[in-house]
Amino acid sequence: MLRAGPTVDMTPAIELRATHRAFGSVVALDSVSLTIAPGEFFALLGPSGSGKTTCLRLIAGFDQPDSGTILLDGEDVTNTPPFARNVNTVFQDYALFPHMTVAENVAYGLRVRGIARAERARQAGDMLDLVRLGEFGARRPHQLSGGQRQRVALARALINRPQVLLLDEPLGALDLKLREEMQVELKGLQQRLGITFVFVTHDQGEALSMADRVAVFSQGRIEQLDTPRVLYNRPQTAFVASFVGSANVVGREAAQILTGRDRAFAIRPELIDLLAAGEPAADGYVQCAGEIVDVLYHGASSRLRVKVDERTTLAVARSESAGGGVQGLTTGAHVRLAWRPDHAVPLQD
Amino acid sequence: MAGRAEFSLQGRQAFYFALLLAPPLLWLGIVYLGSLLTLLLQSFYAIDEFTARIVPEFTLATYRQLLTQPAHIDIIVRTLLMAVAVTLTAAVIAFPVALYMARYAGPRTKALFYVGVMLPMWTSYLVKVYAWRLILAKQGIASWGFEHLGLMAALDQALAVPVVGGPSLASSYIGMFIVFVYMWLPFMILPLAAALERVPASLLQASADLGARPAQTFRNVVLPLALPGLAAGSIFTFSLTLGDYIIPSVVGAPGYFIGMMVYQQQGTAGNLPLAAAFSVVPIVLIGLYLMLARRLGAFDAL
């Protein structure tokens, strides 16, 4: 399932070389380099203002970098206007033309290329069938629900058969249930079409579940670029550890006290064991004692916060089904924690 | 209990609403619509030729008089043609200005443009019209400018054109047309700029993204979405030209316009029914224009 990075003989679908973009004194993209392989499902993940949307806009051509180069399929497109790039975008607000019908919206890319009306209608019909909106062609965008508009935007962007499809927070405006459905649908669509998908999101769950690789952005730079699995299990920085999933980030000083090693580390709450009274820790496990600060019941799991040091509180997840309930565990109770040393991921400073 | 409390609150709100709405509704209903209806009613009366008194009996005689006398038809056609020409020209001039204001100008430049467009409206209308008569006079600034630019021959040629020409700009339909366009241009620019400002930038980006060149984006997206603003602006320029009587009487050729005819018939001639019938003409024309605009889809993007 995992696609590795670009192989040597393959021209990257997208390549950014030291791309820099500043707005006044604010550096939106700080000399970012990035390579995306053909057919990859790639996520640009980060909080707002991290540079991920600027990155997408530069690839689409809505904005030009101050310096650096952008290549699409090996061709320098840094100064190519958007209409001449073989890239299409699904906008966050969908940007459907309100004065056109759904079918006219979908056919727009063909219309501006001078394709005959009948052929346009046929292809638009096919595209609408692809996104399961076959009967909605004659409607206006405002007569559709959010999820339907999203699919129209998809069909419209795909009709030109782009090499690359860009999606700007594609699921941001949908409710939870619809979002989950669309995740599956998008992933399926991408696999069927084999087009490179690049999507921007601030939702780490979305990035992890859909993308082959994820670039985590922070303050205009890529903090880490990896497969979701590596990103989750081996975060390199404190930012990635806490932004992708939840993690206990333990600074150098506290790490020194807890483990005796002078290196900051991160550990996932679900990887910390809570030991019963008198229960010995497994061999080689790191151990510490603490006091429960609070207990939050989440249904399938519970989450406790345990104060192990004046300045350090660790979150511990307990799965209800695995017999790790939180009954009897109350605020103020003294407990012991333990974890496998290799589950603690060392972080860069 | 809660329901009752809510109901009484609603009742009170409704009362305050009514209180607020009553004066403007009375104004609109009685003073405005009422007088319009009275006017309409007047047009179905006729004047007694001999006694010059209005006979308050229903008749179509006044309309017959309006539509059968060639001189009257001339006036209607002349006014209509002028209104169409002024509206088209104002639209062509206003569009780039409005587009620049709405989409390209920075906040400061935009504010300057808005002030610049509205500033002339703060000056008295009459002052502007008379100023234009001086500007366009035979030895006025306009001909002075043409002379110094070496374009006097072009001006003479334009003034030599039959019907629209004349002895000077100030006494030709060309001059009148210039003044009309100048006067009503802000009424075209402002609604257009407002409509263009409402077009989300993402729509233009989407169009470019799908392969449309700037000219295609303009034709397929910008223009259709600006149509409601264009319609609103053209209703202003069209109706203002149809109804105006000062500009045609101060600047331009001696031919009559609808507004002048209304003014004269209800004043010196004392033929109120004919004046009323004449003033119904712009209402009908604008009604037809709105129907046409609707048919052409000008309001689809609303």
XYZ file of C-alpha atoms in Angstrom:
651
model
C 0.000 0.000 0.000
C 2.682 2.446 0.922
C 4.216 4.177 -2.004
C 7.774 5.162 -1.454
C 9.086 8.488 -2.590
C 9.885 9.098 -6.231
C 12.004 6.453 -7.888
C 14.975 7.455 -9.958
C 13.545 6.719 -13.392
C 10.308 8.572 -12.757
C 9.863 12.251 -13.497
C 8.176 13.761 -10.468
C 4.630 14.984 -11.029
C 5.414 18.082 -8.988
C 8.691 19.466 -7.846
C 9.300 22.582 -5.780
C 12.885 23.780 -5.588
C 13.734 26.241 -2.820
C 10.403 27.962 -3.345
C 10.140 31.135 -1.334
C 7.141 33.387 -0.870
C 6.732 36.299 1.524
C 3.827 38.691 1.978
C 5.376 41.888 3.265
C 7.388 40.879 6.304
C 5.492 37.611 6.755
C 7.286 34.643 5.260
C 4.547 32.292 4.064
C 6.829 29.736 2.492
C 10.434 29.597 3.609
C 12.506 28.167 0.778
C 10.571 24.910 0.590
C 11.657 21.994 -1.558
C 9.273 19.148 -2.233
C 8.908 16.278 -4.665
C 5.645 14.502 -5.369
C 5.577 11.313 -7.441
C 3.039 10.620 -10.200
C -0.065 8.898 -8.883
C 0.683 9.808 -5.316
C -1.996 10.906 -2.849
C -0.153 13.659 -1.076
C -1.270 15.746 1.895
C -0.069 19.183 2.928
C -0.889 19.241 6.618
C -0.514 22.103 9.023
C -2.280 24.696 11.136
C -3.575 27.879 9.523
C -0.809 30.202 8.456
C 1.708 27.388 8.180
C 2.237 27.841 4.438
C 0.337 24.807 3.168
C -2.272 26.833 1.243
C 0.385 29.148 -0.201
C 2.146 26.032 -1.405
C -1.023 24.816 -3.139
C -1.682 28.226 -4.697
C 1.827 28.289 -6.109
C 1.354 24.870 -7.681
C -1.988 25.973 -9.156
C -0.437 29.183 -10.443
C -2.689 31.636 -8.590
C 0.421 33.084 -7.022
C 4.070 33.305 -8.039
C 7.032 32.574 -5.784
C 9.525 35.338 -4.964
C 12.307 32.908 -5.756
C 12.677 29.230 -6.498
C 11.328 26.977 -9.213
C 8.164 24.960 -9.680
C 8.175 22.029 -12.076
C 5.201 20.033 -13.264
C 6.094 16.763 -14.939
C 9.662 18.003 -15.323
C 8.629 21.260 -17.005
C 9.373 24.640 -15.425
C 6.013 26.339 -14.882
C 7.132 28.953 -12.372
C 5.836 31.773 -14.560
C 3.126 29.883 -16.422
C -0.374 31.292 -15.834
C -2.935 28.930 -14.278
C -4.908 28.444 -17.503
C -1.840 26.977 -19.201
C -1.033 24.445 -16.453
C -2.289 20.906 -16.636
C -3.451 21.117 -13.048
C -6.975 21.530 -11.727
C -8.243 22.633 -8.368
C -11.154 21.817 -6.104
C -11.700 24.992 -4.117
C -12.493 25.160 -0.464
C -15.747 27.042 -1.134
C -16.162 24.920 -4.320
C -16.307 28.121 -6.442
C -19.132 26.796 -8.623
C -20.411 29.339 -11.135
C -23.824 30.413 -9.800
C -25.129 31.490 -13.200
C -24.550 28.096 -14.818
C -26.267 24.768 -14.363
C -24.418 21.884 -12.778
C -23.773 20.358 -16.207
C -22.513 23.691 -17.568
C -20.214 24.018 -14.584
C -18.765 20.573 -15.176
C -18.409 21.195 -18.921
C -16.728 24.577 -18.432
C -13.190 23.279 -18.877
C -14.181 21.790 -22.238
C -16.110 24.869 -23.305
C -13.123 27.187 -22.921
C -11.088 24.735 -24.960
C -13.553 24.981 -27.795
C -14.978 21.447 -27.618
C -18.288 21.098 -29.468
C -21.481 21.341 -27.465
C -22.669 17.763 -27.942
C -19.303 16.318 -26.955
C -19.219 18.594 -23.925
C -22.628 17.441 -22.797
C -21.648 13.795 -23.228
C -18.439 14.098 -21.216
C -20.070 16.223 -18.530
C -22.742 13.533 -18.217
C -20.070 10.865 -17.802
C -18.295 12.926 -15.168
C -21.508 13.524 -13.261
C -22.179 9.779 -13.352
C -18.694 9.211 -11.984
C -19.507 11.329 -8.930
C -23.030 9.833 -8.758
C -24.848 13.032 -9.668
C -26.140 11.916 -13.044
C -29.648 13.325 -12.585
C -28.569 16.695 -11.251
C -27.128 18.206 -14.434
C -29.975 20.638 -15.033
C -29.956 22.055 -11.519
C -28.244 25.183 -10.306
C -25.460 24.907 -7.718
C -27.544 26.626 -5.039
C -30.121 23.836 -5.294
C -27.590 21.237 -4.147
C -26.411 20.229 -0.693
C -22.855 20.843 0.464
C -21.765 17.296 -0.276
C -23.304 17.397 -3.753
C -21.609 20.695 -4.548
C -18.348 19.167 -3.464
C -18.816 16.346 -5.926
C -19.736 18.793 -8.711
C -16.518 20.685 -7.979
C -14.651 17.385 -8.239
C -16.295 16.470 -11.538
C -15.583 19.925 -12.934
C -11.925 19.729 -11.950
C -11.511 16.219 -13.354
C -13.099 16.787 -16.755
C -9.881 18.214 -18.221
C -8.108 14.998 -17.194
C -5.388 16.868 -15.314
C -2.070 15.281 -14.358
C -2.537 16.697 -10.916
C -5.655 17.444 -8.916
C -5.279 19.993 -6.146
C -7.792 20.005 -3.316
C -7.962 22.908 -0.884
C -9.487 21.735 2.402
C -11.855 19.597 0.323
C -13.847 18.284 3.261
C -13.669 21.327 5.503
C -17.221 22.501 4.928
C -18.877 19.100 5.349
C -20.323 17.580 8.483
C -18.595 14.653 10.151
C -20.566 11.800 8.588
C -20.362 13.229 5.091
C -16.678 13.896 5.586
C -16.015 10.251 6.372
C -17.986 9.164 3.307
C -16.106 11.594 1.105
C -12.754 10.410 2.444
C -13.528 6.911 1.233
C -14.909 8.241 -2.035
C -11.921 10.479 -2.737
C -9.470 7.717 -1.977
C -11.348 5.331 -4.274
C -11.553 7.904 -7.047
C -7.854 8.612 -6.850
C -6.998 4.928 -7.069
C -9.297 4.391 -10.048
C -8.067 7.429 -11.992
C -4.400 7.141 -11.039
C -4.098 10.952 -10.980
C -1.763 12.660 -8.538
C -3.875 14.179 -5.754
C -2.451 16.938 -3.580
C -4.680 18.101 -0.805
C -4.404 20.723 1.870
C -5.839 20.019 5.276
C -5.496 21.068 8.872
C -7.124 17.822 9.989
C -4.422 15.293 10.863
C -6.935 12.417 10.883
C -7.871 13.218 7.300
C -4.219 13.368 6.242
C -3.361 10.087 7.975
C -6.316 8.167 6.597
C -6.147 9.325 2.974
C -2.606 10.259 2.043
C 0.285 8.099 0.867
C 2.657 10.706 2.157
C 2.168 13.768 4.305
C 4.196 16.960 4.494
C 3.697 18.600 7.882
C 4.002 22.375 7.611
C 4.817 24.783 10.376
C 5.782 28.427 10.026
C 6.464 28.214 6.318
C 8.683 25.140 6.492
C 8.171 21.432 6.148
C 8.740 19.954 9.586
C 8.607 16.384 8.399
C 7.673 14.552 5.214
C 6.827 10.897 5.594
C 4.224 8.199 5.229
C 1.399 8.474 7.770
C 2.710 5.447 9.629
C 6.203 6.837 10.065
C 4.832 10.250 10.865
C 2.715 8.817 13.633
C 5.203 6.347 15.033
C 8.427 8.265 14.510
C 7.722 11.997 14.722
C 10.957 13.931 14.508
C 10.000 17.138 16.211
C 7.849 18.138 19.158
C 5.552 19.987 16.732
C 4.904 16.926 14.590
C 4.482 14.704 17.629
C 1.771 16.882 19.104
C 0.123 17.974 15.828
C -0.202 14.490 14.352
C -2.238 12.526 16.845
C -1.796 13.368 20.481
C 1.471 12.828 22.242
C 3.209 13.525 25.488
C 6.151 15.700 24.620
C 8.732 15.528 27.357
C 11.406 18.204 27.344
C 15.091 17.611 27.994
C 15.101 18.427 31.678
C 12.136 16.270 32.496
C 13.513 13.490 30.316
C 16.712 13.593 32.336
C 14.733 13.022 35.524
C 12.435 10.324 34.092
C 14.824 8.328 31.933
C 18.260 9.548 32.864
C 18.902 10.566 29.250
C 19.418 14.148 28.226
C 17.177 14.032 25.156
C 13.614 15.277 24.634
C 11.174 12.572 23.614
C 7.540 11.977 22.732
C 5.332 9.101 23.753
C 1.777 8.332 22.688
C -0.779 8.123 25.536
C -1.876 4.647 24.410
C 1.662 3.305 24.766
C 1.939 4.083 28.443
C 0.925 1.246 30.776
C -0.809 1.890 34.019
C 0.402 -0.622 36.593
C -1.900 -2.066 39.199
C -0.765 -1.819 42.805
C 2.104 -4.212 43.362
C 2.177 -5.235 39.690
C 5.782 -5.393 38.423
C 6.694 -3.630 35.183
C 7.824 -5.706 32.236
C 11.516 -6.206 31.737
C 13.466 -3.149 30.693
C 10.448 -0.830 30.882
C 10.895 2.726 32.017
C 8.945 3.287 35.185
C 7.758 6.241 37.164
C 5.201 7.060 39.824
C 2.644 9.822 39.864
C -0.670 11.143 40.969
C -3.856 11.247 38.888
C -4.860 14.816 38.026
C -8.086 14.012 36.191
C -9.938 11.253 34.387
C -11.905 11.798 31.164
C -14.244 9.103 29.960
C -14.519 8.971 26.128
C -16.594 5.821 25.652
C -14.322 3.353 23.872
C -11.379 4.676 25.809
C -10.590 6.873 28.727
C -7.865 9.356 29.234
C -6.100 10.124 32.461
C -3.594 12.770 33.213
C -0.915 11.762 35.657
C 1.427 14.211 37.311
C 4.828 12.524 37.526
C 6.883 15.558 38.364
C 6.297 19.153 39.445
C 6.361 20.326 35.839
C 5.451 17.169 33.963
C 2.025 15.654 33.450
C 1.611 12.655 31.175
C -1.582 11.692 29.377
C -2.409 8.000 29.499
C -5.062 6.363 27.314
C -6.886 3.298 28.599
C -8.922 1.145 26.296
C -12.191 0.008 27.881
C -12.504 -3.132 25.786
C -8.988 -4.364 26.506
C -9.848 -4.635 30.172
C -8.147 -1.390 30.970
C -11.110 0.432 32.462
C -10.721 3.388 34.725
C -12.990 2.154 37.489
C -11.490 2.880 40.836
C -9.092 5.362 39.376
C -9.902 8.745 40.825
C -8.291 12.094 41.041
C -5.536 12.117 43.625
C -4.878 8.377 43.463
C -1.219 7.367 43.307
C -0.307 5.167 40.358
C 2.736 3.839 38.591
C 3.409 4.194 34.866
C 5.637 2.187 32.578
C 6.557 2.144 28.884
C 8.858 0.363 26.520
C 11.950 2.481 26.013
C 11.728 2.257 22.202
C 8.175 3.605 22.306
C 9.593 6.872 23.503
C 10.584 8.643 20.289
C 13.594 10.914 20.627
C 12.961 14.389 19.234
C 15.193 16.888 17.519
C 15.759 20.009 19.521
C -46.953 30.767 30.380
C -43.728 30.856 28.435
C -45.650 30.670 25.200
C -47.810 33.596 26.198
C -44.806 35.648 27.239
C -43.220 34.935 23.919
C -46.395 35.815 22.095
C -46.740 39.156 23.835
C -43.126 39.922 23.066
C -43.767 39.138 19.432
C -46.837 41.311 19.542
C -44.844 44.156 20.987
C -42.117 43.690 18.421
C -44.695 43.704 15.676
C -46.127 46.914 17.098
C -42.749 48.663 17.105
C -42.106 47.391 13.635
C -45.383 48.799 12.440
C -44.598 52.081 14.146
C -41.268 52.277 12.352
C -42.652 51.233 9.006
C -45.808 53.327 9.014
C -44.316 56.731 8.034
C -42.277 55.450 5.082
C -45.148 53.200 3.986
C -47.602 56.071 4.152
C -45.179 58.226 2.208
C -44.625 55.551 -0.394
C -48.254 54.544 -0.570
C -50.064 57.868 -0.508
C -47.642 60.501 -1.650
C -45.733 58.463 -4.157
C -47.941 55.704 -5.526
C -51.048 57.800 -4.975
C -49.784 60.644 -7.096
C -48.601 58.189 -9.708
C -52.093 56.693 -9.878
C -53.650 60.130 -10.066
C -51.313 60.886 -12.914
C -52.311 57.683 -14.650
C -55.951 58.588 -14.113
C -55.402 62.040 -15.595
C -54.071 60.495 -18.769
C -57.444 58.856 -19.341
C -59.187 62.212 -19.245
C -59.150 64.687 -22.085
C -59.189 68.407 -22.427
C -62.118 70.193 -23.933
C -60.672 71.935 -26.997
C -63.021 74.842 -26.759
C -63.102 75.652 -23.032
C -59.600 74.269 -22.317
C -60.982 72.516 -19.260
C -60.381 68.945 -18.210
C -63.370 66.699 -18.696
C -63.217 64.042 -15.953
C -64.623 61.239 -18.067
C -62.838 58.099 -19.162
C -61.558 58.419 -22.705
C -58.668 57.205 -24.815
C -58.690 60.437 -26.809
C -55.530 61.750 -25.146
C -53.625 58.577 -25.941
C -54.939 58.752 -29.487
C -53.626 62.286 -29.673
C -50.300 61.133 -28.230
C -49.813 58.243 -30.616
C -51.243 59.594 -33.852
C -49.562 62.976 -34.145
C -46.238 62.545 -35.967
C -44.676 65.331 -33.897
C -45.407 63.383 -30.709
C -44.022 60.179 -32.151
C -40.916 62.110 -33.146
C -40.463 63.290 -29.561
C -40.848 59.767 -28.175
C -38.449 58.250 -30.705
C -35.918 61.061 -30.213
C -35.974 60.631 -26.437
C -35.806 56.859 -26.665
C -32.847 56.916 -29.060
C -31.023 59.380 -26.828
C -31.689 57.221 -23.750
C -30.427 54.108 -25.522
C -27.296 55.856 -26.805
C -26.554 57.387 -23.395
C -27.093 54.061 -21.607
C -24.873 52.096 -23.979
C -22.093 54.681 -23.873
C -22.275 55.023 -20.097
C -22.041 51.228 -19.765
C -18.999 51.046 -22.030
C -17.224 53.856 -20.196
C -18.268 52.728 -16.731
C -17.290 49.063 -17.021
C -13.500 49.416 -16.999
C -13.686 52.075 -14.293
C -15.935 49.915 -12.113
C -13.820 46.827 -12.778
C -10.674 48.656 -11.747
C -12.355 50.061 -8.624
C -13.793 46.738 -7.571
C -11.027 44.303 -8.363
C -7.664 45.953 -8.917
C -7.410 49.180 -6.920
C -5.838 49.133 -3.474
C -7.886 50.415 -0.544
C -6.612 54.008 -0.884
C -7.010 54.204 -4.646
C -10.441 52.652 -4.323
C -11.538 55.293 -1.806
C -10.186 58.002 -4.126
C -12.143 56.558 -7.031
C -15.361 56.420 -5.021
C -14.930 60.042 -3.965
C -14.039 60.992 -7.521
C -17.145 59.312 -8.901
C -19.470 60.801 -6.309
C -17.955 64.272 -5.965
C -19.682 65.697 -9.072
C -23.017 64.660 -7.545
C -22.433 67.069 -4.665
C -22.554 70.009 -7.046
C -25.820 71.543 -8.137
C -27.244 69.887 -11.177
C -28.139 73.233 -12.778
C -24.651 74.611 -12.249
C -23.205 71.609 -14.016
C -25.597 71.849 -16.947
C -24.921 75.551 -17.472
C -21.196 74.963 -17.058
C -21.398 72.400 -19.822
C -23.195 74.896 -22.059
C -20.230 77.223 -21.665
C -17.726 74.413 -22.153
C -19.430 73.303 -25.356
C -20.178 76.794 -26.712
C -18.833 77.878 -30.084
C -15.868 79.620 -28.509
C -15.825 77.472 -25.383
C -13.105 75.344 -23.839
C -14.050 72.287 -25.871
C -13.520 73.889 -29.272
C -10.433 75.677 -27.939
C -9.060 72.290 -26.972
C -9.930 70.764 -30.334
C -8.220 73.678 -32.070
C -5.018 73.325 -30.067
C -4.930 69.592 -30.626
C -5.322 70.227 -34.341
C -8.623 68.342 -34.354
C -10.844 71.239 -35.398
C -11.501 69.579 -38.742
C -12.735 66.453 -36.988
C -15.073 68.492 -34.800
C -16.408 70.391 -37.812
C -16.981 67.125 -39.586
C -18.856 65.703 -36.600
C -20.988 68.834 -36.386
C -21.679 68.637 -40.113
C -23.408 65.259 -39.697
C -27.102 65.814 -40.343
C -29.564 65.563 -37.422
C -26.989 64.998 -34.627
C -24.764 67.909 -35.714
C -25.377 71.659 -35.480
C -23.718 75.046 -35.465
C -21.804 74.240 -32.255
C -21.495 71.426 -29.746
C -23.702 73.357 -27.346
C -26.486 73.485 -29.867
C -26.283 69.933 -31.228
C -27.510 66.537 -30.135
C -23.857 65.462 -29.856
C -23.365 68.083 -27.135
C -26.573 67.069 -25.374
C -25.458 63.440 -25.526
C -22.088 64.339 -23.952
C -23.795 66.153 -21.085
C -26.242 63.283 -20.503
C -23.421 60.735 -20.370
C -21.431 62.935 -18.009
C -24.412 63.478 -15.717
C -25.500 59.871 -15.373
C -22.135 58.121 -15.443
C -21.884 57.805 -11.616
C -25.276 56.085 -11.573
C -23.827 53.434 -13.868
C -20.424 53.113 -12.200
C -21.630 52.653 -8.629
C -24.027 49.690 -9.058
C -21.600 48.078 -11.496
C -18.713 48.376 -9.054
C -20.918 46.973 -6.292
C -21.877 43.982 -8.464
C -18.273 43.341 -9.491
C -17.091 43.556 -5.914
C -19.505 40.797 -4.965
C -17.976 38.318 -7.430
C -15.805 35.996 -5.313
C -12.165 35.886 -6.394
C -12.297 32.097 -6.273
C -14.719 32.067 -9.239
C -12.205 33.909 -11.387
C -9.450 31.605 -10.198
C -11.619 28.573 -10.900
C -12.220 29.817 -14.426
C -8.498 30.327 -15.053
C -7.748 27.014 -13.390
C -10.063 25.233 -15.827
C -8.174 26.670 -18.748
C -9.956 29.938 -19.529
C -7.816 32.791 -20.797
C -8.456 36.168 -19.160
C -10.731 37.246 -22.035
C -12.748 34.025 -21.707
C -13.033 34.462 -17.956
C -14.287 37.976 -18.559
C -16.897 36.884 -21.079
C -18.049 33.717 -19.307
C -17.842 34.682 -15.648
C -17.254 38.387 -14.958
C -19.736 39.787 -17.460
C -22.672 37.465 -16.610
C -22.176 38.053 -12.903
C -21.987 41.814 -13.434
C -25.262 41.816 -15.393
C -27.481 42.618 -12.394
C -25.310 45.664 -11.702
C -25.345 46.589 -15.375
C -29.135 46.230 -15.371
C -29.468 48.399 -12.250
C -27.144 51.053 -13.659
C -28.848 51.080 -17.029
C -32.254 51.480 -15.394
C -30.888 54.643 -13.804
C -29.296 56.076 -16.936
C -32.206 55.016 -19.136
C -34.964 56.380 -16.922
C -33.082 59.541 -15.976
C -32.556 60.364 -19.657
C -36.167 59.558 -20.508
C -37.478 61.882 -17.837
C -35.038 64.782 -17.935
C -36.193 68.137 -19.272
C -33.469 70.533 -18.138
C -30.516 69.216 -20.125
C -32.437 69.198 -23.450
C -33.675 72.719 -22.822
C -30.258 74.148 -21.883
C -27.904 72.233 -24.174
C -28.501 70.926 -27.652
C -30.708 71.228 -30.686
C -34.214 72.695 -30.421
C -36.042 69.355 -30.866
C -38.385 68.454 -28.029
C -37.900 65.617 -25.530
C -40.529 63.818 -23.451
C -39.606 65.625 -20.248
C -39.824 69.027 -21.930
C -43.181 68.082 -23.401
C -44.531 67.099 -19.979
C -43.230 70.333 -18.524
C -44.764 72.411 -21.287
C -48.096 70.606 -21.466
C -48.794 70.794 -17.769
C -47.506 74.374 -17.569
C -47.967 76.852 -20.385
C -50.244 74.677 -22.517
C -52.367 73.617 -19.576
C -53.108 70.225 -21.088
C -52.671 68.079 -17.995
C -54.081 64.882 -19.567
C -51.568 65.046 -22.431
C -48.746 65.741 -19.973
C -49.861 62.711 -17.976
C -50.022 60.563 -21.109
C -46.511 61.684 -22.044
C -45.182 60.809 -18.623
C -46.689 57.336 -18.907
C -44.429 56.714 -21.918
C -41.162 56.398 -19.896
C -42.918 54.115 -17.408
C -44.029 51.814 -20.211
C -40.613 51.935 -21.894
C -38.803 51.069 -18.666
C -41.279 48.282 -18.025
C -40.519 46.874 -21.464
C -36.816 47.300 -20.856
C -37.006 45.374 -17.578
C -38.901 42.558 -19.275
C -36.252 42.416 -21.969
C -33.433 42.411 -19.409
C -35.138 39.608 -17.535
C -35.640 37.638 -20.729
C -31.926 38.046 -21.493
C -31.069 36.611 -18.083
C -29.762 39.809 -16.495
C -31.150 38.758 -13.125
C -30.214 35.068 -13.250
C -27.127 35.600 -11.140
C -29.110 37.259 -8.344
